[in-house]
Coordinates of C-alpha atoms in Angstrom, one line a residue:
M5 CA 154.4 84.0 88.5
K6 CA 152.2 81.4 86.9
A7 CA 151.3 79.9 90.3
R8 CA 149.7 83.2 91.3
Y9 CA 146.9 83.2 88.6
P10 CA 144.9 80.2 90.0
L11 CA 145.0 81.9 93.4
T12 CA 143.8 85.1 91.9
I13 CA 140.9 83.3 90.1
I14 CA 140.0 81.5 93.4
S15 CA 140.0 84.8 95.2
I16 CA 137.7 86.5 92.6
C17 CA 135.3 83.6 92.7
L18 CA 135.3 83.6 96.5
A19 CA 134.6 87.4 96.5
I20 CA 131.7 86.9 94.0
F21 CA 130.3 84.1 96.2
I22 CA 130.4 86.2 99.3
C23 CA 128.8 89.2 97.5
V24 CA 126.0 87.1 96.1
T25 CA 125.4 85.4 99.4
S26 CA 125.4 88.7 101.3
C27 CA 123.1 90.4 98.7
R28 CA 120.7 87.5 98.9
E29 CA 120.6 87.7 102.7
R30 CA 119.7 91.4 102.4
V31 CA 116.9 90.6 99.9
H32 CA 115.7 87.5 101.8
P33 CA 116.3 88.1 105.5
P34 CA 116.4 84.8 107.5
V35 CA 112.9 83.7 108.6
D36 CA 112.1 81.1 111.2
K37 CA 110.5 78.0 109.7
G38 CA 106.8 77.9 110.3
K39 CA 106.4 81.7 110.3
L40 CA 104.4 83.4 107.7
K41 CA 106.5 85.7 105.5
I42 CA 104.6 89.0 105.2
I43 CA 105.6 92.0 103.0
T44 CA 103.9 95.3 103.6
T45 CA 104.0 98.6 101.7
L46 CA 103.5 101.3 104.3
F47 CA 104.4 101.7 108.0
P48 CA 100.8 101.4 109.3
L49 CA 100.3 98.1 107.5
Y50 CA 103.6 96.9 108.9
D51 CA 102.5 97.7 112.4
F52 CA 99.0 96.3 112.0
A53 CA 100.4 93.0 110.6
R54 CA 102.9 92.7 113.4
N55 CA 100.1 93.1 116.0
V56 CA 97.9 90.5 114.2
G57 CA 100.7 88.0 113.4
G58 CA 102.7 88.3 116.6
E59 CA 105.4 85.6 116.8
Q60 CA 103.8 83.6 114.1
A61 CA 104.7 86.1 111.4
H62 CA 107.9 87.6 110.0
V63 CA 106.8 91.1 108.8
T64 CA 108.9 93.4 106.7
L65 CA 108.3 96.8 105.3
I66 CA 109.2 97.2 101.7
L67 CA 109.5 101.0 102.1
P68 CA 112.9 102.0 103.3
P69 CA 112.9 104.0 106.6
G70 CA 112.8 107.7 106.1
L71 CA 111.6 107.6 102.5
E72 CA 108.5 109.6 101.5
P73 CA 106.1 106.9 100.1
H74 CA 104.3 108.9 97.4
S75 CA 107.5 108.9 95.3
F76 CA 108.5 105.3 96.0
E77 CA 109.2 103.0 93.1
P78 CA 110.1 99.4 93.9
K79 CA 113.4 98.0 92.8
P80 CA 114.1 94.5 91.3
G81 CA 115.1 93.3 94.8
D82 CA 111.7 94.3 96.1
V83 CA 109.9 92.3 93.5
I84 CA 112.0 89.3 94.5
R85 CA 111.0 89.8 98.1
I86 CA 107.3 90.0 97.2
N87 CA 107.5 86.9 95.0
D88 CA 109.2 85.0 97.9
A89 CA 106.5 86.0 100.4
D90 CA 103.4 84.2 101.7
I91 CA 101.3 87.4 102.0
F92 CA 101.6 90.8 100.5
V93 CA 99.7 93.7 102.1
Y94 CA 99.0 97.1 100.4
T95 CA 96.6 99.9 101.0
D96 CA 94.9 100.5 97.6
K97 CA 95.8 101.4 94.1
K98 CA 95.5 105.1 94.8
M99 CA 98.2 105.0 97.5
E100 CA 100.4 102.5 95.7
P101 CA 99.8 102.9 92.0
W102 CA 102.8 100.7 91.2
V103 CA 101.3 97.6 92.8
E104 CA 99.1 96.4 89.9
N105 CA 102.1 96.2 87.5
I106 CA 104.3 94.5 90.0
L107 CA 101.8 91.8 90.7
K108 CA 101.6 91.0 87.0
S109 CA 105.2 90.0 87.2
I110 CA 104.9 87.8 90.2
D111 CA 105.0 84.1 89.4
N112 CA 104.3 82.9 93.0
K113 CA 100.8 81.5 92.5
K114 CA 100.5 80.9 96.3
L115 CA 101.1 84.5 97.2
L116 CA 98.1 85.9 99.0
V117 CA 97.5 89.6 98.2
I118 CA 95.6 91.7 100.8
N119 CA 94.0 95.0 99.8
A120 CA 93.7 96.5 103.3
S121 CA 91.1 99.1 102.0
K122 CA 88.5 96.4 101.2
G123 CA 85.1 97.6 102.5
I124 CA 86.2 101.2 103.1
T125 CA 84.6 104.0 101.2
L126 CA 87.3 106.5 100.0
L127 CA 86.7 110.2 100.5
S128 CA 87.2 112.7 97.8
D129 CA 90.7 114.1 97.4
V130 CA 89.5 117.7 97.7
S131 CA 90.3 120.2 100.5
P132 CA 86.9 121.1 102.0
L133 CA 86.6 122.7 105.4
H134 CA 84.4 120.3 107.3
G135 CA 81.8 122.4 109.1
C136 CA 83.7 125.6 108.3
E137 CA 83.2 126.4 104.6
K138 CA 83.5 130.1 105.2
T139 CA 85.9 132.3 107.1
R140 CA 84.8 134.5 110.0
Q141 CA 84.0 137.3 107.6
G142 CA 81.7 135.0 105.6
E143 CA 83.9 135.0 102.5
P144 CA 84.0 131.5 100.8
I145 CA 87.3 129.7 100.4
E146 CA 87.7 128.6 96.8
H147 CA 88.0 124.9 96.2
H148 CA 89.2 123.1 93.1
P149 CA 87.3 119.7 92.9
E150 CA 89.2 117.0 91.1
D151 CA 88.2 113.5 90.1
K152 CA 90.4 111.9 92.7
L153 CA 90.1 109.8 95.9
D154 CA 92.0 110.3 99.1
P155 CA 94.0 107.1 100.0
H156 CA 95.0 108.1 103.6
I157 CA 92.4 105.9 105.2
W158 CA 94.5 104.9 108.2
L159 CA 94.0 108.3 109.9
D160 CA 90.4 107.4 110.8
L161 CA 90.7 104.9 113.6
T162 CA 87.4 103.2 112.6
N163 CA 89.0 102.5 109.2
V164 CA 92.0 101.1 111.0
Q165 CA 89.9 98.5 112.6
N166 CA 88.5 97.5 109.2
M167 CA 92.1 97.3 107.8
V168 CA 93.2 95.2 110.7
D169 CA 90.3 92.8 110.2
N170 CA 91.2 92.5 106.5
I171 CA 94.7 91.6 107.5
R172 CA 93.5 89.1 110.1
D173 CA 91.2 87.4 107.6
G174 CA 94.1 87.0 105.2
F175 CA 96.3 85.5 107.9
I176 CA 93.6 83.0 108.8
S177 CA 93.0 82.1 105.1
K178 CA 96.7 81.4 104.7
D179 CA 97.2 79.7 108.1
P180 CA 93.8 78.2 109.3
S181 CA 95.5 76.4 112.2
G182 CA 96.4 79.8 113.7
K183 CA 92.8 81.2 113.6
N184 CA 92.3 81.5 117.4
F185 CA 95.7 83.1 117.8
Y186 CA 95.1 85.7 115.1
M187 CA 91.6 86.4 116.4
K188 CA 92.9 86.9 119.9
N189 CA 95.6 89.3 118.8
T190 CA 93.2 91.3 116.6
A191 CA 90.7 91.6 119.5
Q192 CA 93.4 92.9 121.8
Y193 CA 94.7 95.4 119.3
G194 CA 91.1 96.4 118.5
A195 CA 90.5 97.2 122.1
R196 CA 93.5 99.5 122.1
L197 CA 92.3 101.3 119.0
S198 CA 88.8 101.7 120.4
A199 CA 90.2 103.2 123.6
L200 CA 92.3 105.6 121.6
D201 CA 89.4 106.6 119.4
R202 CA 87.3 107.4 122.6
E203 CA 90.2 109.5 123.9
F204 CA 90.3 111.5 120.6
K205 CA 86.6 112.1 120.7
T206 CA 86.6 113.2 124.3
S207 CA 89.8 115.4 124.1
L208 CA 88.7 117.1 120.9
S209 CA 85.1 117.7 121.9
N210 CA 85.7 120.9 123.8
C211 CA 88.2 123.1 121.9
R212 CA 88.3 126.8 121.3
H213 CA 89.0 126.2 117.6
R214 CA 87.8 123.5 115.2
L215 CA 90.0 124.5 112.3
F216 CA 93.6 123.3 111.8
V217 CA 95.8 124.5 109.0
H218 CA 98.4 122.1 107.5
G219 CA 101.4 123.4 105.5
G220 CA 101.8 119.9 103.9
H221 CA 99.9 117.7 101.5
F222 CA 96.3 116.8 101.9
A223 CA 96.6 113.8 104.3
F224 CA 94.3 114.5 107.3
N225 CA 91.0 114.5 105.6
Y226 CA 89.8 111.3 107.3
L227 CA 90.9 112.4 110.7
A228 CA 89.2 115.8 110.3
K229 CA 85.9 114.3 109.2
H230 CA 85.8 111.6 111.8
Y231 CA 86.3 114.1 114.7
N232 CA 84.2 116.9 113.2
L233 CA 87.1 119.2 112.6
A234 CA 87.7 121.8 109.9
Y235 CA 90.9 121.1 107.9
V236 CA 92.7 122.8 105.0
S237 CA 96.2 122.0 103.5
A238 CA 98.6 123.8 101.3
Y239 CA 99.3 120.9 98.9
Q240 CA 96.4 119.4 97.0
G241 CA 97.1 115.7 96.5
S242 CA 100.8 114.8 96.0
P243 CA 103.4 116.5 98.2
D244 CA 105.3 117.1 95.0
A245 CA 102.6 119.5 93.8
E246 CA 103.6 123.1 94.6
P247 CA 100.7 125.3 96.0
S248 CA 99.9 128.2 93.8
P249 CA 100.4 131.9 94.9
R250 CA 96.6 132.2 95.1
K251 CA 96.4 129.2 97.4
I252 CA 99.1 130.7 99.7
M253 CA 97.2 134.0 99.8
E254 CA 94.0 132.2 100.7
L255 CA 95.7 130.3 103.5
K256 CA 97.3 133.4 104.9
K257 CA 94.0 135.1 105.0
L258 CA 92.3 132.1 106.6
V259 CA 94.9 131.9 109.3
K260 CA 94.6 135.6 110.2
D261 CA 90.8 135.8 109.9
N262 CA 90.4 132.7 112.2
E263 CA 93.1 133.6 114.6
V264 CA 94.9 130.4 114.0
K265 CA 98.0 130.2 116.2
Y266 CA 99.7 127.1 114.8
I267 CA 100.6 125.8 111.4
Y268 CA 101.1 122.0 111.2
Y269 CA 103.9 120.4 109.3
E270 CA 104.4 116.7 108.5
E271 CA 107.0 114.0 108.5
L272 CA 109.7 113.3 105.9
I273 CA 108.9 116.5 103.8
T274 CA 110.8 119.8 104.1
P275 CA 108.3 122.1 105.8
R276 CA 109.1 125.1 103.5
V277 CA 105.5 126.2 103.0
A278 CA 104.5 125.6 106.6
E279 CA 107.5 127.7 107.7
M280 CA 106.6 130.5 105.3
L281 CA 103.0 130.6 106.4
A282 CA 104.1 130.7 110.1
R283 CA 106.6 133.4 109.4
E284 CA 104.2 135.6 107.5
T285 CA 101.2 135.2 109.8
G286 CA 103.0 135.1 113.2
A287 CA 101.8 131.6 113.9
D288 CA 104.0 128.9 115.5
L289 CA 104.8 125.5 114.0
L290 CA 103.4 122.1 115.3
F291 CA 104.2 118.6 114.1
L292 CA 101.4 116.3 112.8
H293 CA 102.4 112.8 111.7
G294 CA 100.7 111.3 108.7
A295 CA 102.1 107.9 109.7
H296 CA 103.0 107.0 106.1
N297 CA 106.5 106.0 107.1
I298 CA 109.0 106.6 109.9
S299 CA 112.7 107.4 110.2
K300 CA 115.3 104.8 110.9
D301 CA 115.8 106.2 114.4
D302 CA 112.0 106.0 115.1
L303 CA 112.0 102.4 113.8
E304 CA 114.9 101.5 116.1
K305 CA 113.2 103.2 119.1
G306 CA 110.1 101.0 118.6
T307 CA 107.7 103.8 117.4
T308 CA 104.3 102.4 116.8
F309 CA 101.2 103.6 114.9
I310 CA 99.4 104.1 118.2
S311 CA 102.3 106.1 119.7
I312 CA 102.2 108.3 116.6
M313 CA 98.5 108.9 117.0
E314 CA 98.8 109.7 120.7
Q315 CA 101.4 112.4 119.9
N316 CA 99.1 113.7 117.1
L317 CA 96.3 114.0 119.7
T318 CA 98.6 116.0 122.1
N319 CA 99.6 118.4 119.3
L320 CA 96.0 118.8 118.0
M321 CA 94.8 119.6 121.5
K322 CA 97.5 122.2 121.8
G323 CA 96.8 123.8 118.4
L324 CA 93.1 123.8 118.8
E325 CA 93.3 125.0 122.5
C326 CA 91.2 122.1 123.9
R327 CA 90.3 121.8 127.5

């Protein structure tokens, strides 16, 4: 019997070692030597950084696939990953309010922090109808201005180019020897963004409707303004905020008065309000992706920011009846 105890202790120690090693590998995935270790907060930033960094960067997304980002709170393992990185990329303190406190706990003095929104003017987080402040009958839609700013800057493709340039500049600062490589990658990706922007402008220039109604949270403000569309959403600000009965009544009236045929719903959020609006107005549902994050299946399929926006254009053209 006594001979069994040392074996038991050895087995326990071995199990602990395997667990610690396995956990550390999950927190610190293996990275090829010489590559920049990049941590990003949102899917767009993850995709932008991959396009800029190419094979010279190991880019990871701190946000788990399928998780709605507005309610995300980093765990201790996430802090370890950020502390162990070369570069940390986030959108702005409006989109990721947890970043400031996290960075105070980071002791990696060489960590380069990139605020991707640098140089971008944030729009007000209100729900105006761009170019369509009144319904067909001339009755105003009531707005409730709040002292907030809209953080969804990546849905304006001109902002995306600015964000990509900010990421490029950070990469060059961290790795000056790779300047030409990062410049080339950025130029190539920028050309794809410019082509997509032109396609949006052309495709949305001749539509029967200019108004799109969104049964989700207020995320498409930048897209609407950039392409001169009218936009209204059910949720003001956070997707956790329930729309009031009065807001629902306003939306139903707006849909009927303007003969809106489609209600848009978004990714990773139960489309309860969109379904209700569609059911009570006779409209159909269409998907519009805010690109905050993607599902595990989409990640494995190789979904990109550009492919998301291409599908958004297809669905906008259908909903607005564009020729």
